């Protein structure tokens, strides 16, 4: 047992985690279903969303150059980063140039992906997460376990204890409003003090140079408007060609992710405006494996992802194993395809197998990423290029040979029956079997091969 | 109507009663069933585990065996295997740049039906004349529910069965955790999913858990038996075949 299967054990063995996850995902699923049901032509909107992202990806280079030109024309600066190391070096140098030694951060998957906080810390710069759940993860020296709700694995009691320990509070209750109030007081002081903000981006519009961040708490708007300098780290797949494209995306994202008609805060800015908001704006365009993913004709649709996390919330595997089982920035079904595609197969070879292909993720995806098909495709890449277990390869080849002719197939059916006979009791195989069926038969019975196969019955009638 | 039975390797080998019930049901309804004996497997396990070359070879074999026009339709008691033929053969053909397979698969696809589709859409039936005096809950397997979009066809068939009491399964649309080789590679996660599925079935107080796919039923039955739950599993064909 390795990779996902062993990493899943911690989540499976933690009943509290499973209860938290179940409750949180059940609640958000119901909200999403209701918000989606209100839209007359949700399917049409999904198709539009997929088409917009595909159009962006199809001529990504041209859209990015147009975005760059328009950001620069509006008074911003654009930096290109091939990988995490380059992106971290760029951001670190930009912060240093301001003379600041601390930044406030908007929740961002891109900066999570490159490990920006640790890189800044190594350079003596403190990064403060300002999204409530990210703050909880950061204070607990923990890892996020959900794209949208990074602290989904934490209970209110965990959070109460954490705030008392880390923020010097005493006598707190587990009332969410009280806990949020504590975080608000703690954060407000930082919003007003810190001179550099760091954000991600949900969308960037090539034709205008506008950057868009959506969020629920208002912390993002504080980070993008109060500091003197704003640095945005954006995966290159976040660009959309036209301003109108936001029309579909801003309907699809909130309904899919938080089950809201519209998210409470949508911040859009274009370069800098003298006397209003940050007076220096830097856009860091991050590749970090995205162009590699783009070269995979079937896998590239994963780059349509708008990080809504609807697929996590419906995934029965995610719900039971938890986000940490994926051991990657992106958890859940989208993580199972995105992680190997952009971060390589070495660390993520077992993720494409971490799915039953039940299709619930595809059904809810607002940009119609056919996750099951990509999973199957990536399983093929693992088997061909990245060393699937030799035993698996041998078994698959042997079975293909047996199934390749009727004679071998019928011989195998008879052999199975003969082998099963001494192990059978009351039509079931004796409890635990050795070899590859051992894990299966640890929890479930297998039927004994019956006395007559269907085809034997057919011939005998 | 002359119907060719695609029994699936798993039902042929481990759940022959499903195939027998399908034959007996269709014959009772006045149709002729043929069984192309050269059939083995559609290759779904190979395709889904990441062995497309092996799956493609099995797909070519399948279209050869079922390509004959001596029948009006092909029926299978397994939505996931129907989905394999209908959707994945085309994808395999594209990947292998095999135009012959693509053409054969395209010709075959509209003729392959899940049992509930054949009964409701092709034969225009809901009441097949079955009698089954038991409390039954129905698990709509993932590939039937989302892959083929069977909708309420199986439920309409079950509701028309005399003396059958249909009870709703909690979280019915959640996967049972089988997923072919998933249940071997990720046996613990699969078991956690199965545990919840079994608990849902027990909450209904049903005597029988019914589904339309022999492979998912094998998994659910394995969990129910291990827990000595006393609930039987039956394929839709077995209930519709009962008189």
Coordinates of N, CA and C in Angstrom, one line a residue, chain A residues 225-385:
Chain A
X225 N -6.9 46.8 -1.6 CA -7.1 48.3 -1.7 C -6.3 49.1 -0.7
X226 N -6.0 48.6 0.5 CA -5.3 49.4 1.5 C -3.8 49.5 1.3
X227 N -3.1 48.5 0.9 CA -1.6 48.6 0.9 C -1.2 49.6 -0.2
X228 N 0.1 50.0 -0.2 CA 0.7 50.8 -1.2 C 1.0 50.0 -2.4
X229 N 1.4 48.7 -2.2 CA 1.9 47.9 -3.2 C 1.0 46.6 -3.3
X230 N 0.6 46.2 -4.4 CA -0.2 45.0 -4.6 C 0.5 44.0 -5.6
X231 N 0.8 42.8 -5.1 CA 1.4 41.8 -6.0 C 0.4 40.7 -6.2
X232 N 0.1 40.4 -7.4 CA -0.8 39.3 -7.7 C -0.1 38.2 -8.4
X233 N -0.2 37.0 -7.8 CA 0.4 35.8 -8.5 C -0.7 35.0 -9.1
X234 N -0.6 34.8 -10.4 CA -1.7 34.2 -11.1 C -1.2 33.1 -12.1
X235 N -1.9 31.9 -12.0 CA -1.6 30.9 -12.9 C -2.0 31.3 -14.3
X236 N -1.2 31.0 -15.3 CA -1.5 31.5 -16.6 C -2.8 31.1 -17.2
X237 N -3.4 30.0 -16.7 CA -4.7 29.6 -17.2 C -5.9 30.4 -16.7
X238 N -5.6 31.4 -15.9 CA -6.7 32.2 -15.4 C -7.2 33.3 -16.3
X239 N -6.5 33.5 -17.4 CA -6.8 34.5 -18.4 C -8.1 34.2 -19.1
X240 N -9.0 35.1 -19.3 CA -10.1 34.9 -20.3 C -10.0 36.0 -21.3
X241 N -10.4 35.8 -22.6 CA -10.1 36.7 -23.6 C -10.8 38.1 -23.4
X242 N -12.1 38.0 -23.1 CA -12.9 39.3 -23.2 C -13.6 39.6 -21.9
X243 N -13.9 40.9 -21.8 CA -14.6 41.4 -20.6 C -16.0 40.7 -20.4
X244 N -16.7 40.4 -21.6 CA -18.0 39.8 -21.5 C -17.9 38.4 -20.9
X245 N -16.7 37.8 -21.0 CA -16.6 36.4 -20.6 C -16.9 36.3 -19.1
X246 N -16.6 37.4 -18.3 CA -16.8 37.4 -16.9 C -18.3 37.1 -16.6
X247 N -19.2 37.5 -17.5 CA -20.6 37.3 -17.3 C -21.0 35.9 -17.0
X248 N -20.5 35.0 -17.8 CA -20.8 33.6 -17.5 C -20.0 33.1 -16.3
X249 N -18.7 33.5 -16.2 CA -17.9 32.9 -15.1 C -18.4 33.4 -13.7
X250 N -18.8 34.6 -13.6 CA -19.2 35.1 -12.3 C -20.6 34.6 -11.9
X251 N -21.3 33.9 -12.8 CA -22.5 33.2 -12.4 C -22.1 31.7 -12.0
X252 N -21.2 31.1 -12.8 CA -20.9 29.7 -12.6 C -20.1 29.5 -11.3
X253 N -19.2 30.4 -11.0 CA -18.3 30.2 -9.8 C -19.0 30.2 -8.5
X254 N -19.7 31.3 -8.1 CA -20.3 31.3 -6.8 C -21.4 30.3 -6.6
X255 N -22.2 30.0 -7.6 CA -23.2 29.0 -7.4 C -22.6 27.6 -7.2
X256 N -21.5 27.4 -7.9 CA -20.9 26.1 -7.8 C -20.1 25.9 -6.5
X257 N -19.5 27.0 -6.1 CA -18.6 26.9 -5.0 C -19.2 27.1 -3.6
X258 N -19.9 28.2 -3.4 CA -20.5 28.4 -2.1 C -22.0 28.3 -2.1
X259 N -22.6 28.0 -3.3 CA -24.0 27.9 -3.4 C -24.7 29.2 -3.3
X260 N -24.0 30.3 -3.6 CA -24.6 31.6 -3.6 C -24.9 32.1 -5.0
X261 N -25.9 33.0 -5.1 CA -26.2 33.5 -6.4 C -25.0 34.4 -6.9
X262 N -24.5 35.2 -5.9 CA -23.3 36.0 -6.2 C -22.5 36.0 -5.0
X263 N -21.2 36.0 -5.1 CA -20.3 36.0 -3.9 C -20.4 37.5 -3.3
X264 N -20.2 37.6 -2.0 CA -20.4 38.9 -1.4 C -19.4 40.0 -2.0
X265 N -18.2 39.6 -2.3 CA -17.2 40.7 -2.7 C -16.6 40.2 -4.1
X266 N -16.8 41.1 -5.1 CA -16.1 40.9 -6.4 C -15.2 42.1 -6.6
X267 N -13.9 41.9 -6.5 CA -13.0 43.1 -6.7 C -12.4 43.0 -8.0
X268 N -12.4 44.1 -8.8 CA -11.8 44.2 -10.1 C -10.9 45.4 -10.1
X269 N -9.7 45.3 -10.6 CA -8.9 46.4 -10.8 C -8.0 46.3 -12.0
X270 N -7.7 47.5 -12.6 CA -6.9 47.5 -13.8 C -5.7 48.4 -13.6
X271 N -4.6 47.9 -13.5 CA -3.4 48.7 -13.2 C -3.5 49.5 -12.0
X272 N -3.0 50.7 -12.0 CA -3.1 51.6 -10.9 C -3.9 52.9 -11.2
X273 N -4.5 53.5 -10.2 CA -5.2 54.7 -10.3 C -4.6 55.7 -9.4
X274 N -4.0 56.8 -9.9 CA -3.4 57.8 -9.0 C -4.3 58.2 -7.9
X275 N -3.8 58.1 -6.6 CA -4.6 58.6 -5.5 C -5.7 57.7 -5.0
X276 N -5.8 56.5 -5.6 CA -6.9 55.5 -5.2 C -6.3 54.1 -5.2
X277 N -6.2 53.5 -4.0 CA -5.7 52.1 -4.0 C -4.2 52.0 -4.1
X278 N -3.7 50.8 -4.2 CA -2.2 50.7 -4.3 C -1.7 51.5 -5.5
X279 N -0.5 52.1 -5.3 CA 0.1 52.9 -6.3 C 1.1 52.1 -7.1
X280 N 1.4 50.9 -6.7 CA 2.3 50.0 -7.5 C 1.6 48.6 -7.6
X281 N 1.5 48.1 -8.8 CA 0.8 46.9 -9.0 C 1.7 46.0 -9.9
X282 N 1.9 44.7 -9.4 CA 2.7 43.8 -10.1 C 1.9 42.5 -10.3
X283 N 2.0 42.0 -11.5 CA 1.3 40.8 -11.9 C 2.4 39.8 -12.2
X284 N 2.4 38.7 -11.4 CA 3.3 37.6 -11.7 C 2.6 36.5 -12.4
X285 N 2.9 36.2 -13.7 CA 2.3 35.1 -14.4 C 3.0 33.8 -14.3
X286 N 2.3 32.9 -13.7 CA 3.0 31.6 -13.2 C 2.7 30.5 -14.2
X287 N 3.7 29.8 -14.7 CA 3.5 28.6 -15.5 C 3.5 27.4 -14.5
X288 N 4.6 27.1 -14.0 CA 4.7 26.0 -13.0 C 4.0 24.7 -13.4
X289 N 4.3 24.3 -14.6 CA 3.8 23.0 -15.1 C 2.5 23.1 -16.0
X290 N 2.0 24.3 -16.1 CA 0.7 24.5 -16.8 C 1.0 24.2 -18.3
X291 N 2.1 24.7 -18.9 CA 2.3 24.5 -20.3 C 2.5 23.0 -20.6
X292 N 3.1 22.3 -19.6 CA 3.3 20.8 -19.7 C 1.9 20.2 -19.8
X293 N 1.0 20.6 -18.9 CA -0.4 20.1 -18.9 C -1.1 20.4 -20.2
X294 N -0.8 21.5 -20.8 CA -1.4 22.0 -22.0 C -1.0 21.1 -23.2
X295 N 0.1 20.5 -23.1 CA 0.6 19.6 -24.1 C -0.1 18.2 -24.1
X296 N -0.8 17.9 -23.1 CA -1.6 16.7 -23.0 C -3.0 16.9 -23.6
X297 N -3.2 16.3 -24.7 CA -4.4 16.7 -25.5 C -5.7 16.3 -24.7
X298 N -5.7 15.3 -23.9 CA -6.9 14.9 -23.1 C -6.9 15.6 -21.8
X299 N -5.7 15.7 -21.2 CA -5.6 16.2 -19.8 C -5.7 17.7 -19.8
X300 N -5.5 18.4 -20.9 CA -5.5 19.9 -20.8 C -6.8 20.5 -20.4
X301 N -7.9 19.8 -20.5 CA -9.2 20.4 -20.0 C -9.2 20.6 -18.5
X302 N -8.2 20.0 -17.8 CA -8.1 20.3 -16.4 C -7.8 21.7 -16.1
X303 N -7.2 22.4 -17.1 CA -6.8 23.8 -17.0 C -8.0 24.7 -17.1
X304 N -9.2 24.2 -17.5 CA -10.4 25.0 -17.4 C -10.8 25.3 -16.0
X305 N -10.3 24.5 -15.0 CA -10.7 24.6 -13.6 C -10.8 26.0 -13.1
X306 N -11.9 26.4 -12.5 CA -12.0 27.7 -11.9 C -12.0 27.6 -10.3
X307 N -11.5 26.5 -9.8 CA -11.3 26.3 -8.4 C -12.5 26.5 -7.5
X308 N -13.6 26.0 -8.0 CA -14.9 26.2 -7.3 C -15.0 25.2 -6.2
X309 N -14.4 24.0 -6.4 CA -14.4 22.9 -5.4 C -15.7 22.1 -5.3
X310 N -16.6 22.3 -6.3 CA -17.8 21.5 -6.3 C -17.5 20.0 -6.4
X311 N -16.5 19.7 -7.1 CA -16.1 18.3 -7.3 C -15.7 17.6 -6.0
X312 N -15.0 18.4 -5.1 CA -14.6 17.9 -3.8 C -15.9 17.6 -3.0
X313 N -16.8 18.5 -3.0 CA -18.0 18.4 -2.2 C -18.9 17.2 -2.5
X314 N -18.8 16.7 -3.7 CA -19.7 15.6 -4.1 C -18.9 14.3 -4.1
X315 N -17.6 14.4 -3.9 CA -16.8 13.1 -4.1 C -16.8 12.2 -2.9
X316 N -17.3 11.0 -3.1 CA -17.4 10.1 -2.0 C -16.0 9.6 -1.5
X317 N -15.1 9.7 -2.3 CA -13.7 9.3 -1.9 C -13.1 10.4 -1.0
X318 N -13.2 11.7 -1.5 CA -12.8 12.8 -0.7 C -13.4 12.9 0.6
X319 N -14.7 12.6 0.6 CA -15.5 12.8 1.9 C -15.0 11.8 2.9
X320 N -14.5 10.7 2.5 CA -14.1 9.7 3.5 C -12.6 9.7 3.8
X321 N -11.8 10.0 2.8 CA -10.3 10.0 3.0 C -9.8 11.4 3.5
X322 N -10.5 12.4 3.2 CA -10.1 13.8 3.6 C -9.0 14.3 2.6
X323 N -8.8 15.7 2.7 CA -8.0 16.3 1.7 C -6.5 16.0 1.8
X324 N -6.0 15.7 3.0 CA -4.6 15.5 3.2 C -4.2 14.2 2.5
X325 N -5.1 13.3 2.3 CA -4.8 12.0 1.6 C -4.2 12.2 0.3
X326 N -4.5 13.4 -0.4 CA -4.0 13.6 -1.7 C -2.6 14.1 -1.7
X327 N -2.1 14.6 -0.5 CA -0.7 15.0 -0.4 C -0.3 16.0 -1.5
X328 N -1.1 16.9 -1.8 CA -0.9 17.9 -2.9 C -1.6 19.2 -2.6
X329 N -1.3 20.2 -3.4 CA -2.0 21.5 -3.2 C -3.5 21.4 -3.5
X330 N -3.8 20.6 -4.5 CA -5.2 20.5 -5.0 C -5.6 19.1 -4.6
X331 N -6.7 19.1 -3.8 CA -7.2 17.8 -3.3 C -8.5 17.4 -4.1
X332 N -9.0 16.3 -3.8 CA -10.3 15.9 -4.5 C -10.1 15.5 -5.9
X333 N -11.2 15.3 -6.6 CA -11.1 14.8 -8.0 C -10.3 15.7 -8.9
X334 N -10.5 17.0 -8.8 CA -9.7 17.9 -9.7 C -8.2 17.8 -9.3
X335 N -7.9 17.6 -8.0 CA -6.5 17.4 -7.6 C -5.9 16.1 -8.1
X336 N -6.8 15.1 -8.2 CA -6.3 13.8 -8.7 C -5.9 13.9 -10.2
X337 N -6.4 14.9 -10.9 CA -5.9 15.0 -12.3 C -4.9 16.2 -12.5
X338 N -5.2 17.3 -11.7 CA -4.4 18.4 -11.9 C -3.0 18.2 -11.3
X339 N -2.9 17.6 -10.2 CA -1.6 17.4 -9.5 C -0.6 16.7 -10.4
X340 N -0.9 15.5 -10.9 CA 0.1 14.8 -11.8 C 0.3 15.6 -13.1
X341 N -0.7 16.3 -13.6 CA -0.5 17.0 -14.9 C 0.5 18.2 -14.7
X342 N 0.3 19.0 -13.6 CA 1.2 20.2 -13.5 C 2.4 19.9 -12.6
X343 N 2.3 19.0 -11.7 CA 3.4 18.8 -10.8 C 4.2 17.5 -11.0
X344 N 3.8 16.8 -12.1 CA 4.5 15.5 -12.4 C 3.9 14.3 -11.8
X345 N 4.3 13.2 -12.3 CA 3.7 11.9 -11.9 C 4.5 11.3 -10.7
X346 N 5.8 11.8 -10.5 CA 6.6 11.1 -9.5 C 6.0 11.0 -8.2
X347 N 5.4 12.2 -7.7 CA 4.8 12.2 -6.4 C 3.3 11.8 -6.4
X348 N 2.8 11.9 -7.6 CA 1.3 11.8 -7.7 C 0.8 10.6 -8.5
X349 N 1.6 9.6 -8.7 CA 1.2 8.5 -9.6 C 0.0 7.7 -9.1
X350 N -0.3 7.7 -7.8 CA -1.4 6.9 -7.3 C -2.7 7.8 -7.4
X351 N -2.6 9.1 -7.6 CA -3.8 9.9 -7.5 C -4.9 9.6 -8.6
X352 N -4.4 9.3 -9.9 CA -5.5 9.0 -10.9 C -6.3 7.7 -10.5
X353 N -5.7 6.9 -9.6 CA -6.5 5.7 -9.2 C -7.4 5.9 -8.0
X354 N -7.3 7.1 -7.4 CA -8.0 7.4 -6.2 C -9.5 7.8 -6.5
X355 N -10.1 7.1 -7.4 CA -11.5 7.4 -7.8 C -12.2 6.1 -8.2
X356 N -13.5 6.1 -8.0 CA -14.3 4.9 -8.5 C -14.8 5.2 -9.9
X357 N -14.6 6.4 -10.4 CA -15.1 6.8 -11.7 C -16.7 6.9 -11.6
X358 N -17.2 7.3 -10.5 CA -18.6 7.4 -10.3 C -19.2 8.5 -11.1
X359 N -18.4 9.5 -11.4 CA -18.9 10.6 -12.3 C -19.6 11.7 -11.6
X360 N -19.7 11.7 -10.3 CA -20.4 12.8 -9.6 C -19.7 14.1 -9.8
X361 N -18.3 14.1 -9.9 CA -17.5 15.3 -10.1 C -17.8 15.9 -11.5
X362 N -17.9 15.1 -12.5 CA -18.2 15.6 -13.9 C -19.6 16.3 -13.9
X363 N -20.5 15.6 -13.2 CA -21.9 16.1 -13.2 C -22.0 17.6 -12.7
X364 N -21.2 17.9 -11.7 CA -21.3 19.2 -11.1 C -20.3 20.2 -11.6
X365 N -19.3 19.8 -12.4 CA -18.3 20.7 -12.8 C -18.9 21.8 -13.7
X366 N -18.7 23.1 -13.2 CA -19.3 24.2 -14.0 C -18.7 24.5 -15.3
X367 N -17.4 23.9 -15.6 CA -16.8 24.1 -16.9 C -16.6 22.8 -17.6
X368 N -17.5 21.8 -17.2 CA -17.6 20.5 -17.8 C -16.2 19.8 -18.0
X369 N -15.4 19.8 -17.0 CA -14.2 19.0 -17.1 C -14.6 17.5 -17.0
X370 N -14.3 16.7 -18.0 CA -14.7 15.3 -17.9 C -13.6 14.6 -17.1
X371 N -13.7 14.8 -15.7 CA -12.7 14.2 -14.8 C -12.6 12.7 -15.0
X372 N -13.7 11.9 -15.0 CA -13.5 10.5 -15.2 C -12.7 10.1 -16.4
X373 N -12.9 10.7 -17.5 CA -12.2 10.4 -18.7 C -10.7 10.8 -18.6
X374 N -10.4 11.9 -17.9 CA -9.0 12.3 -17.8 C -8.4 11.4 -16.8
X375 N -9.1 10.9 -15.7 CA -8.5 10.0 -14.8 C -8.1 8.7 -15.5
X376 N -9.0 8.2 -16.4 CA -8.7 7.0 -17.1 C -7.5 7.2 -18.0
X377 N -7.4 8.3 -18.7 CA -6.3 8.7 -19.6 C -5.0 8.7 -18.7
X378 N -5.1 9.3 -17.6 CA -3.8 9.4 -16.8 C -3.4 8.1 -16.2
X379 N -4.4 7.2 -15.9 CA -4.0 5.9 -15.4 C -3.2 5.2 -16.5
X380 N -3.6 5.4 -17.8 CA -2.8 4.9 -18.9 C -1.4 5.5 -18.9
X381 N -1.3 6.8 -18.7 CA 0.0 7.4 -18.7 C 0.9 6.8 -17.5
X382 N 0.3 6.6 -16.4 CA 1.0 6.0 -15.3 C 1.5 4.6 -15.7
X383 N 0.6 3.8 -16.3 CA 0.9 2.4 -16.6 C 2.0 2.4 -17.7
X384 N 2.0 3.3 -18.7 CA 2.9 3.3 -19.8 C 4.2 3.9 -19.4
X385 N 4.2 5.1 -18.7 CA 5.4 5.9 -18.6 C 6.0 6.0 -17.2

